[in-house]
PDB file of C-alpha atoms in Angstrom:
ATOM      1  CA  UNK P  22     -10.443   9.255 -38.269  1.00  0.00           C
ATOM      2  CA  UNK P  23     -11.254  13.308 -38.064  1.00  0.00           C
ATOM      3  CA  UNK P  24     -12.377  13.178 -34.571  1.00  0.00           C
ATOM      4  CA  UNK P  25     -11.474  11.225 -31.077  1.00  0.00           C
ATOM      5  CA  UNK P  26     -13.387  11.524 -27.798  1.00  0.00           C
ATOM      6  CA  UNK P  27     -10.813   9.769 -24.734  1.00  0.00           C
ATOM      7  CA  UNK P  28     -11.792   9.236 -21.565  1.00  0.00           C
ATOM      8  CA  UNK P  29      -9.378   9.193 -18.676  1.00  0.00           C
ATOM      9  CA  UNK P  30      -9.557   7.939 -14.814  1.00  0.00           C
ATOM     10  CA  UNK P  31      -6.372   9.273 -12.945  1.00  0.00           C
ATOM     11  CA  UNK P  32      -5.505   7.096 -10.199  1.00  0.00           C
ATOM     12  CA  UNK P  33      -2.985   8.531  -8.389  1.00  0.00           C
ATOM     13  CA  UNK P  34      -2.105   8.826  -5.026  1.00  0.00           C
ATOM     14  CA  UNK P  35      -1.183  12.539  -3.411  1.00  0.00           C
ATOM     15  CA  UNK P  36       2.181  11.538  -2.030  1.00  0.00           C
ATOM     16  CA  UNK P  37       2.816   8.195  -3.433  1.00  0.00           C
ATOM     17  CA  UNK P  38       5.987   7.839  -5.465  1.00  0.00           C
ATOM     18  CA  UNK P  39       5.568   8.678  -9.232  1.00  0.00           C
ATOM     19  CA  UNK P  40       5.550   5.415 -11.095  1.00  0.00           C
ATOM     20  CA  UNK P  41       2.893   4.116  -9.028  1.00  0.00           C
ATOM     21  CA  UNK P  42      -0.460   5.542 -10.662  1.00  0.00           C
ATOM     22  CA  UNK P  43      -2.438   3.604 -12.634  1.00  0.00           C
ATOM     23  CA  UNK P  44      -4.031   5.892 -15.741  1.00  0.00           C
ATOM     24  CA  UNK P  45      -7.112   4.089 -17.014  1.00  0.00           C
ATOM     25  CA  UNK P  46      -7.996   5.097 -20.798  1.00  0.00           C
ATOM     26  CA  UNK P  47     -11.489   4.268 -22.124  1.00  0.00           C
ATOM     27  CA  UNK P  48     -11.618   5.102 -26.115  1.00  0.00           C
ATOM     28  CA  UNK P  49     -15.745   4.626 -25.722  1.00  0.00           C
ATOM     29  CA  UNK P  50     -15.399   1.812 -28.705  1.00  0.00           C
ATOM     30  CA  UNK P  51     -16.106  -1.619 -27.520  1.00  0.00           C
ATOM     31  CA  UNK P  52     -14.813  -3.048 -30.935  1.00  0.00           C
ATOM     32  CA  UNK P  53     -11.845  -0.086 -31.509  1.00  0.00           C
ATOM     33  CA  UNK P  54     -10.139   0.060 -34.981  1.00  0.00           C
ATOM     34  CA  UNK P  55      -6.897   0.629 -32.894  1.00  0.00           C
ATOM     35  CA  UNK P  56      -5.102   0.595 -29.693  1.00  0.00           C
ATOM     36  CA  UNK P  57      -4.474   2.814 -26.938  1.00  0.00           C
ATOM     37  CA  UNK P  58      -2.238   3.372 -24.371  1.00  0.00           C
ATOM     38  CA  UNK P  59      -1.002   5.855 -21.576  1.00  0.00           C
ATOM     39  CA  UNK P  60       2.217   7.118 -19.767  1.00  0.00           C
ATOM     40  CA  UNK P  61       2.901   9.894 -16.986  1.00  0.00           C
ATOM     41  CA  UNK P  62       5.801  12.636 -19.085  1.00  0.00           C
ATOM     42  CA  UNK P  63       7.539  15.621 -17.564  1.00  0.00           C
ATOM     43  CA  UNK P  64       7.229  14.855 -14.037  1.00  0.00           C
ATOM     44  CA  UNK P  65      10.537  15.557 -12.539  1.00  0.00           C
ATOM     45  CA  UNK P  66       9.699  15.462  -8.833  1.00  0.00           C
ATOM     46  CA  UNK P  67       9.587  11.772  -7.206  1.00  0.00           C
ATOM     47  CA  UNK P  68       6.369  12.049  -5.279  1.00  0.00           C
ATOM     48  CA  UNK P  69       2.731  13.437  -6.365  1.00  0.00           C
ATOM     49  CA  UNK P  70       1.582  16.946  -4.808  1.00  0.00           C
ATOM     50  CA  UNK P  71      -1.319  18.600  -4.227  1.00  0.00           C
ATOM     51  CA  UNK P  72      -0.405  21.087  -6.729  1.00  0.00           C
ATOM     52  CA  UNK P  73       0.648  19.491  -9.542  1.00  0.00           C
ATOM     53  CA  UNK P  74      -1.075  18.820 -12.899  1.00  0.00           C
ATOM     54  CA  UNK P  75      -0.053  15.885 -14.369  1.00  0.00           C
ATOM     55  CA  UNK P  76       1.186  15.782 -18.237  1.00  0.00           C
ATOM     56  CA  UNK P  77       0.176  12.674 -19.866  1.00  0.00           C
ATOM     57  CA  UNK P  78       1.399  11.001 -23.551  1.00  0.00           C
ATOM     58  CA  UNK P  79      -1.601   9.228 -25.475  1.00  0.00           C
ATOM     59  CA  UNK P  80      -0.009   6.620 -28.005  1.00  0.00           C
ATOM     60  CA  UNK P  81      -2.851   5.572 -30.271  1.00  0.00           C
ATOM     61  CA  UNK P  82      -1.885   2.654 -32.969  1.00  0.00           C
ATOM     62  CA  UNK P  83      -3.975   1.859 -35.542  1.00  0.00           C
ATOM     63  CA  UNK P  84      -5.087  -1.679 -36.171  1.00  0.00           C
ATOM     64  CA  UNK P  85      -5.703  -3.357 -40.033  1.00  0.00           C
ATOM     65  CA  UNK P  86      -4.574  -0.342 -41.296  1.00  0.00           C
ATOM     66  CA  UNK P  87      -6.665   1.995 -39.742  1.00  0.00           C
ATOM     67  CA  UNK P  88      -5.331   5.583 -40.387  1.00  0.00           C
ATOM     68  CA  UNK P  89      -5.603   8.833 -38.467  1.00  0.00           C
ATOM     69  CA  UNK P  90      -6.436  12.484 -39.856  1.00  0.00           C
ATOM     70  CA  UNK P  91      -6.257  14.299 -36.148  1.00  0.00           C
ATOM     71  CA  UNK P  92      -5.433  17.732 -35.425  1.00  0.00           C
ATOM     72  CA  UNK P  93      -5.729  19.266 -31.976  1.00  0.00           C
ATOM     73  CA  UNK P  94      -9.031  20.653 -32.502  1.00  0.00           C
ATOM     74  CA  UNK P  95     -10.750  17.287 -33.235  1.00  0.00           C
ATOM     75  CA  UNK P  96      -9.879  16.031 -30.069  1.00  0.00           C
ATOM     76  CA  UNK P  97     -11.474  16.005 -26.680  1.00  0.00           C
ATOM     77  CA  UNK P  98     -10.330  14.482 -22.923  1.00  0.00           C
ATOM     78  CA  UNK P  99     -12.612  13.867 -20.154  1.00  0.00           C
ATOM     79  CA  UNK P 100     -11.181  13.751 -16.798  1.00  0.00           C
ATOM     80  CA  UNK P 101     -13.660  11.454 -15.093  1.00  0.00           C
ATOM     81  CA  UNK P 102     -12.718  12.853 -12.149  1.00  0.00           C
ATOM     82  CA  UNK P 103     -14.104  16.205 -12.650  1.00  0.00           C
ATOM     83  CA  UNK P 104     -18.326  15.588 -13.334  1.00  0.00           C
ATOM     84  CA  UNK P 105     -17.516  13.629 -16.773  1.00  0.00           C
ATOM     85  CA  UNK P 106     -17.750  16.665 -18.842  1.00  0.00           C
ATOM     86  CA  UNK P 107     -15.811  16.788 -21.802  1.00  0.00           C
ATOM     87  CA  UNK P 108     -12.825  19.180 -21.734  1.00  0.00           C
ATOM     88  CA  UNK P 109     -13.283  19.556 -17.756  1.00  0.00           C
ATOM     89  CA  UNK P 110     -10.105  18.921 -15.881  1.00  0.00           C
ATOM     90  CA  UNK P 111      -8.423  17.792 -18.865  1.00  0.00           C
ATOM     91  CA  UNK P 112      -6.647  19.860 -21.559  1.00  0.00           C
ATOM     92  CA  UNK P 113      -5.252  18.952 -25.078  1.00  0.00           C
ATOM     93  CA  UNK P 114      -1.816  20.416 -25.329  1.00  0.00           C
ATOM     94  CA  UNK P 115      -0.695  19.041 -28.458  1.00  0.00           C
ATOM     95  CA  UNK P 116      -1.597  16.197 -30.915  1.00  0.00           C
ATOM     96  CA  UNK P 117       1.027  14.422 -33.486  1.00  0.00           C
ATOM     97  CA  UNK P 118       0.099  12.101 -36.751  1.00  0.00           C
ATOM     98  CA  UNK P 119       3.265   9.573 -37.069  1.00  0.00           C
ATOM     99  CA  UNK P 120       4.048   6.768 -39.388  1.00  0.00           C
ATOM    100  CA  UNK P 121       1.844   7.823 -42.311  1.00  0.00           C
ATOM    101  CA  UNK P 122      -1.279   8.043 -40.068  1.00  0.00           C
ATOM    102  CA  UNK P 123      -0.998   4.635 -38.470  1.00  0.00           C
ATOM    103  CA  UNK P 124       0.194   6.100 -35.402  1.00  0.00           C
ATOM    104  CA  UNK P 125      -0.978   9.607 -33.147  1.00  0.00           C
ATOM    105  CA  UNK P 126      -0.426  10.786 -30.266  1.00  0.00           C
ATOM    106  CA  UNK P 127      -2.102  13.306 -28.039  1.00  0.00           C
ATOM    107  CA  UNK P 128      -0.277  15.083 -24.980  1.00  0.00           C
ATOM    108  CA  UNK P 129      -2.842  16.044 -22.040  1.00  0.00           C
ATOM    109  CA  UNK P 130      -2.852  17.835 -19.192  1.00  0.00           C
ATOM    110  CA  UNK P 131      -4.870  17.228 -16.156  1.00  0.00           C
ATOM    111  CA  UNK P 132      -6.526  19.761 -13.378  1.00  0.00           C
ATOM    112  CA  UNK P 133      -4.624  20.768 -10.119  1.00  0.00           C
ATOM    113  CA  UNK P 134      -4.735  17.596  -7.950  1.00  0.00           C
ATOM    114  CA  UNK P 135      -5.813  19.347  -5.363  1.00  0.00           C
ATOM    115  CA  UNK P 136      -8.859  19.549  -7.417  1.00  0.00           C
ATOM    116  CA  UNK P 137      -9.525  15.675  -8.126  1.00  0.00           C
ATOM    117  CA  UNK P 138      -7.872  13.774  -5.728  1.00  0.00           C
ATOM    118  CA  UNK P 139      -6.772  13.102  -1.739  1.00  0.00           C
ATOM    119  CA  UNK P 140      -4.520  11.729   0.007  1.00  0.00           C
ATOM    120  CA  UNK P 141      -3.976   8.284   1.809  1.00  0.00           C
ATOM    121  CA  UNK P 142      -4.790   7.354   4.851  1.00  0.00           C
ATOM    122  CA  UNK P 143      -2.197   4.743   6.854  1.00  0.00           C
ATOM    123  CA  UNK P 144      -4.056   3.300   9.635  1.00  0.00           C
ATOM    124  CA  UNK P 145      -7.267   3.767  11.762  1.00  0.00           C
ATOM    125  CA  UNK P 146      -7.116   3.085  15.535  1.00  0.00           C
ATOM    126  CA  UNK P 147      -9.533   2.642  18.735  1.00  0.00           C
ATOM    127  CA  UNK P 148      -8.243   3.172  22.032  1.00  0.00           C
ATOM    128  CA  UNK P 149     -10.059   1.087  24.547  1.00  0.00           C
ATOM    129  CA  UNK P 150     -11.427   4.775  26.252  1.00  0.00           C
ATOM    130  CA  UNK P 151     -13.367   5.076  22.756  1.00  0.00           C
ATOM    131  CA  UNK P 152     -10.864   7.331  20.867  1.00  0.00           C
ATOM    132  CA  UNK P 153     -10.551   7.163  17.460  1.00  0.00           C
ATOM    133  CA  UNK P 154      -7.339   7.985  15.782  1.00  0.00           C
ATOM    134  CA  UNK P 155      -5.888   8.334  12.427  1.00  0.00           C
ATOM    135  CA  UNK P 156      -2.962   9.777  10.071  1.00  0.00           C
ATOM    136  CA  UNK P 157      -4.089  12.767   7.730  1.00  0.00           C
ATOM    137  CA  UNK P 158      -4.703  12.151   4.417  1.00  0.00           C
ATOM    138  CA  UNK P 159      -2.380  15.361   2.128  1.00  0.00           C
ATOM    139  CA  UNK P 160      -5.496  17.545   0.269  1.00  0.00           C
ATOM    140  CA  UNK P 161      -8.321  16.471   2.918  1.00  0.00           C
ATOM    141  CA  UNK P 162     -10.120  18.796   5.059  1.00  0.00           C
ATOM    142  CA  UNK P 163     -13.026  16.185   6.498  1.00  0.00           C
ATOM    143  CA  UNK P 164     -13.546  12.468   6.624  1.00  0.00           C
ATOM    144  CA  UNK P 165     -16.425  10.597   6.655  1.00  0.00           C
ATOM    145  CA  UNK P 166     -16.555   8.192   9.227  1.00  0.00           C
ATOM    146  CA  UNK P 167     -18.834   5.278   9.545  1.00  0.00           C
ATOM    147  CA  UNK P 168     -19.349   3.637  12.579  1.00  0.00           C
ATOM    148  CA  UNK P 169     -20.481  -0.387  12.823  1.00  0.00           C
ATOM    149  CA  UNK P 170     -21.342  -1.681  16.112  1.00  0.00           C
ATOM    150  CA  UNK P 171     -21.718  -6.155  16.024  1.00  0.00           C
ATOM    151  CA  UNK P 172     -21.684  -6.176  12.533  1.00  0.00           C
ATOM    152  CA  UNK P 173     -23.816  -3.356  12.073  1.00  0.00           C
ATOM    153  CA  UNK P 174     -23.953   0.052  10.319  1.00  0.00           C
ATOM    154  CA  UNK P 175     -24.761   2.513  13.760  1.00  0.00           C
ATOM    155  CA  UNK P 176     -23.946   5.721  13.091  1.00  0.00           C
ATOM    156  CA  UNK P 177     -22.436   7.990   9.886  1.00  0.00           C
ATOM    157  CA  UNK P 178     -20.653  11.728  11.251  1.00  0.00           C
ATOM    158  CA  UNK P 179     -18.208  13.781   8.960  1.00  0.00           C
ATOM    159  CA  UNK P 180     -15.813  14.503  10.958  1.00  0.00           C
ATOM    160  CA  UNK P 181     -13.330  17.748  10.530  1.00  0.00           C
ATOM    161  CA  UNK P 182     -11.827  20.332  12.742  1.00  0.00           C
ATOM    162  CA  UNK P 183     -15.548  21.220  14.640  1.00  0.00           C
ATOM    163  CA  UNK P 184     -14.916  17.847  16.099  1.00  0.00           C
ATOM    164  CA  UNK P 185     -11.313  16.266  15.932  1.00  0.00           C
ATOM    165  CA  UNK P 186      -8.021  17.086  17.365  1.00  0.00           C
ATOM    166  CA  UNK P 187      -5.013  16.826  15.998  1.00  0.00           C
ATOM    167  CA  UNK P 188      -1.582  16.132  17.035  1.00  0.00           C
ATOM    168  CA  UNK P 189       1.935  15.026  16.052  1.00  0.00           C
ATOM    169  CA  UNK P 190       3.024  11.750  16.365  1.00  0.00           C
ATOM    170  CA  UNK P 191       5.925   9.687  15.364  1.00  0.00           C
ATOM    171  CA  UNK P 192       5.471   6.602  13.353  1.00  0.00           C
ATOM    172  CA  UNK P 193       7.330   3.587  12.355  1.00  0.00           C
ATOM    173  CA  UNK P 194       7.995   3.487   8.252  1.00  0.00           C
ATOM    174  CA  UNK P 195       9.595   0.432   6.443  1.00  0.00           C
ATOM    175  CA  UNK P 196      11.918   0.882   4.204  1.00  0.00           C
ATOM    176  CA  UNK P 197      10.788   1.214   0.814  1.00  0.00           C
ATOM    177  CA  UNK P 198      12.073   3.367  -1.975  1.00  0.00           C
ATOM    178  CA  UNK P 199       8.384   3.662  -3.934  1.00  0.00           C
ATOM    179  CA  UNK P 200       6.802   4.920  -0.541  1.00  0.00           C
ATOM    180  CA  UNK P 201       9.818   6.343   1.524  1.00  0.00           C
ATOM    181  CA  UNK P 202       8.834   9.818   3.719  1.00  0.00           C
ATOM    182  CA  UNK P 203      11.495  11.618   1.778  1.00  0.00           C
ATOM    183  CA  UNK P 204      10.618  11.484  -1.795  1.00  0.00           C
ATOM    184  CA  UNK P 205      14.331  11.627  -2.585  1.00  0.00           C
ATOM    185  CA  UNK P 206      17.550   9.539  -3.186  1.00  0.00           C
ATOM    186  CA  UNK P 207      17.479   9.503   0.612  1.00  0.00           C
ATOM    187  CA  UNK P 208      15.371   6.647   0.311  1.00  0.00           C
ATOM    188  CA  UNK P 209      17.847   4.150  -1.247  1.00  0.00           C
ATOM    189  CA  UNK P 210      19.528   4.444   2.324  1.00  0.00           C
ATOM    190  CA  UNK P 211      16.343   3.764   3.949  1.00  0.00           C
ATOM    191  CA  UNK P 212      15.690   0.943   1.611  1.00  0.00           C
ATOM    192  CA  UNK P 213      18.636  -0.822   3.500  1.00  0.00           C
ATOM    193  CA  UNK P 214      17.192  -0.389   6.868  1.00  0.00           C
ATOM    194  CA  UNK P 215      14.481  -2.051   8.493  1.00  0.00           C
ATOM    195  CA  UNK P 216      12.362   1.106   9.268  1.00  0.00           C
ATOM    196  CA  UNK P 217      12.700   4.660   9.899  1.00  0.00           C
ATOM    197  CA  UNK P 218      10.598   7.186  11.993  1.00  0.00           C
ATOM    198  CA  UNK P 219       8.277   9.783  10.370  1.00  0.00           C
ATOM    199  CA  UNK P 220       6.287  12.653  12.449  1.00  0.00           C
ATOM    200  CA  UNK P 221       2.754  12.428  10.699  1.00  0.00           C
ATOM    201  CA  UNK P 222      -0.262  14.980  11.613  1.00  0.00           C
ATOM    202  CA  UNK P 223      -2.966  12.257  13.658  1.00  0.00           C
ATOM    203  CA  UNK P 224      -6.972  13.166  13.786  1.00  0.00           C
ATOM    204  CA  UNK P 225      -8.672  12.281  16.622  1.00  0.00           C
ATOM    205  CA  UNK P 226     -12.621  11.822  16.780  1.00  0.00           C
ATOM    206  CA  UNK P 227     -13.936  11.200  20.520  1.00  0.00           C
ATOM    207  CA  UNK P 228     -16.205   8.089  19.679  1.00  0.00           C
ATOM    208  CA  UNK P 229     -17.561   7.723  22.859  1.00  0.00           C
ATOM    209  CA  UNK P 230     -20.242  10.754  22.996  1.00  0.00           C
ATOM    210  CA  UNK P 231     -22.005   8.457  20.274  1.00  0.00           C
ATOM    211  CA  UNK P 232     -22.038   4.959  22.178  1.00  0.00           C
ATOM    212  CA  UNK P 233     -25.856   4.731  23.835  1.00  0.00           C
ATOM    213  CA  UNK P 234     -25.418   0.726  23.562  1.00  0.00           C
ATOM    214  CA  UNK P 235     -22.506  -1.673  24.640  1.00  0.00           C
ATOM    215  CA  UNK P 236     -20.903  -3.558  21.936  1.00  0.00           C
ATOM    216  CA  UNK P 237     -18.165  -4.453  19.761  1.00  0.00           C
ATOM    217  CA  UNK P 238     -17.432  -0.572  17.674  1.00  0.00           C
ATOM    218  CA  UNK P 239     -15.479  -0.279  14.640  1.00  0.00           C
ATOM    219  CA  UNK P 240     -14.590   2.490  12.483  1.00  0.00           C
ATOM    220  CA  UNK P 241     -14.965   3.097   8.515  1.00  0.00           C
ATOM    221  CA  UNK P 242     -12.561   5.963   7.853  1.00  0.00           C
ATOM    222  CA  UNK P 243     -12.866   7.704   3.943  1.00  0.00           C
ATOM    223  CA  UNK P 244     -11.003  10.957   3.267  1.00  0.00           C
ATOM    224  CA  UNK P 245     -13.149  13.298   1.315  1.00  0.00           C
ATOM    225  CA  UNK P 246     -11.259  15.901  -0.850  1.00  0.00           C
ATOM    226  CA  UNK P 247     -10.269  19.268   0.380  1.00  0.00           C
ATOM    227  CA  UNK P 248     -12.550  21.164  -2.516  1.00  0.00           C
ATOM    228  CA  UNK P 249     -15.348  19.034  -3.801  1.00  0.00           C
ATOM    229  CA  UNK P 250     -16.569  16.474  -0.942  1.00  0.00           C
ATOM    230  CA  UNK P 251     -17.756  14.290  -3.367  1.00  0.00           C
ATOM    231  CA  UNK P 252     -14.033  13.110  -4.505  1.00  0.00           C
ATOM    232  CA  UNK P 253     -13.481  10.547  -2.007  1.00  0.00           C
ATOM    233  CA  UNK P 254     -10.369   8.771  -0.910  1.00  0.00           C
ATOM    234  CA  UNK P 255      -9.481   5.113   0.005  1.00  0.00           C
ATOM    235  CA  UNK P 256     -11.468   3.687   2.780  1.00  0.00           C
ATOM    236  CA  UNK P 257      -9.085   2.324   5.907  1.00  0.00           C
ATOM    237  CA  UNK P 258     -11.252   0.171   8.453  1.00  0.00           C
ATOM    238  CA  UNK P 259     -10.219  -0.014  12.290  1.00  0.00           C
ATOM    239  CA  UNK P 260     -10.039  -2.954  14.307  1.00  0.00           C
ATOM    240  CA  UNK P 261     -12.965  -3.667  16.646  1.00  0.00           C
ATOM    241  CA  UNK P 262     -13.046  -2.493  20.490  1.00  0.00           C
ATOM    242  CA  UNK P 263     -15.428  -3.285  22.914  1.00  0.00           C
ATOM    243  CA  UNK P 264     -17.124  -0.585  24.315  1.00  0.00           C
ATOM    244  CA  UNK P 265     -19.537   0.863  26.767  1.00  0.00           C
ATOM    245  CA  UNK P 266     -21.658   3.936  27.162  1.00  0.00           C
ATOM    246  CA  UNK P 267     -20.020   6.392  29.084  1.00  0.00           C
ATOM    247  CA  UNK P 268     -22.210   6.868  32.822  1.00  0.00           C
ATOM    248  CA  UNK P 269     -23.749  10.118  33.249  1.00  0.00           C
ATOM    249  CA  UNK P 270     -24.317  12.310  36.112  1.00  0.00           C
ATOM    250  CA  UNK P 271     -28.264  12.958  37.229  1.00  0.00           C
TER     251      UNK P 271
END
């Protein structure tokens, strides 16, 4: 083989303990005279940032005796994060021919993640008085938020700092080491405890200045990234409250 064209989907989660991502690699060969396979390398802090650019090891293994004749040059990454453009939001740092071409690998690094990807969100509330609430999601400046009234799609807004508040608010955490709040050895002590208390940054989205019709209202909560709206987050859905429209003055 003289050239190799990878494709990569990064799913990692801003925040989220590294470990946890799941790298998806597409060699664009339905039938593929050899293997491939994909690991995180050089990532010495515990959690994911905004601002880090993930290094990634390739290991390709040839199958039947397939051989490889690679040098850095012949190959390309696609981030399909990043429009599906070969060589956009992925680089080629270094490529290796092992084991008398029956084995390569390639070393790649990926864009900023503030570039690609957003954060989580935890949890979506309703109040009964028609507020909407939610934790912020780390790299998101706006959320789309679709509203479903019976069963029903009523109403799609993008809400952001035009039309939320925000506040600080103290929430509950269990005790787990891949998703502790400190991103530390701190969290083998939480690990032993039931919970622990974390101050998050909530959103809030007055829901009722869209209510014209009495009903059962949820919420459909996406975070959109912070740079390129199209990059969207994990969807969180509320529970339903029952609602009526608010009584204006003649």
């Amino acid at each position: 083989m003289r050239s190799l064209a990878l494709t990569i989907d990064p799913e990692i989660q801003i925040g989220e303990s590294v470990g946890t991502e799941n790298i998806i690699i597409n060699n664009g060969k339905e039938n593929s005279d050899y293997e491939a396979s994909v690991m995180t390398i050089n990532h010495k802090d515990p959690v994911w940032g905004l601002d880090d650019e993930p290094e990634l090891l390739i290991s390709l293994t040839g199958k039947n005796n397939y051989k490889f004749s690679l040098k850095k040059e012949d190959v390309t990454v696609t981030n399909l994060l990043t429009g599906g453009v070969a060589g956009n939001g992925a680089t080629v740092e270094e490529v290796k021919v092992n084991n008398s071409g029956y084995d390569a690998t390639v070393k790649v690094k990926l864009a900023k993640l503030a570039l690609t990807h957003t954060g989580k969100i935890d949890s979506v509330k309703i109040s009964p008085e028609g507020v909407v609430s939610w934790d912020e999601a780390l790299g998101s400046t706006s959320y789309e938020m679709r509203v479903m009234k019976d069963g029903w799609s009523y109403r799609t807004v993008i809400a952001d700092e035009s039309n939320t508040k925000a506040h600080k608010e103290t929430m509950e955490v269990f005790g787990d080491v891949g998703k502790g709040p400190t991103g530390t050895e701190k969290d083998e002590e939480i690990k032993a405890q039931e919970k622990t208390m974390r101050v998050e940054n909530v959103l809030e989205y007055d829901l009722k200045g869209l209510v014209n019709e009495s009903g059962n209202y949820l919420v459909v909560v996406v975070p959109l990234n912070g740079t390129n709206s199209m990059i969207r987050g994990d969807k969180v859905v509320s529970g339903e409250v029952w609602l009526e429209p608010s009584v204006r003055e003649s």
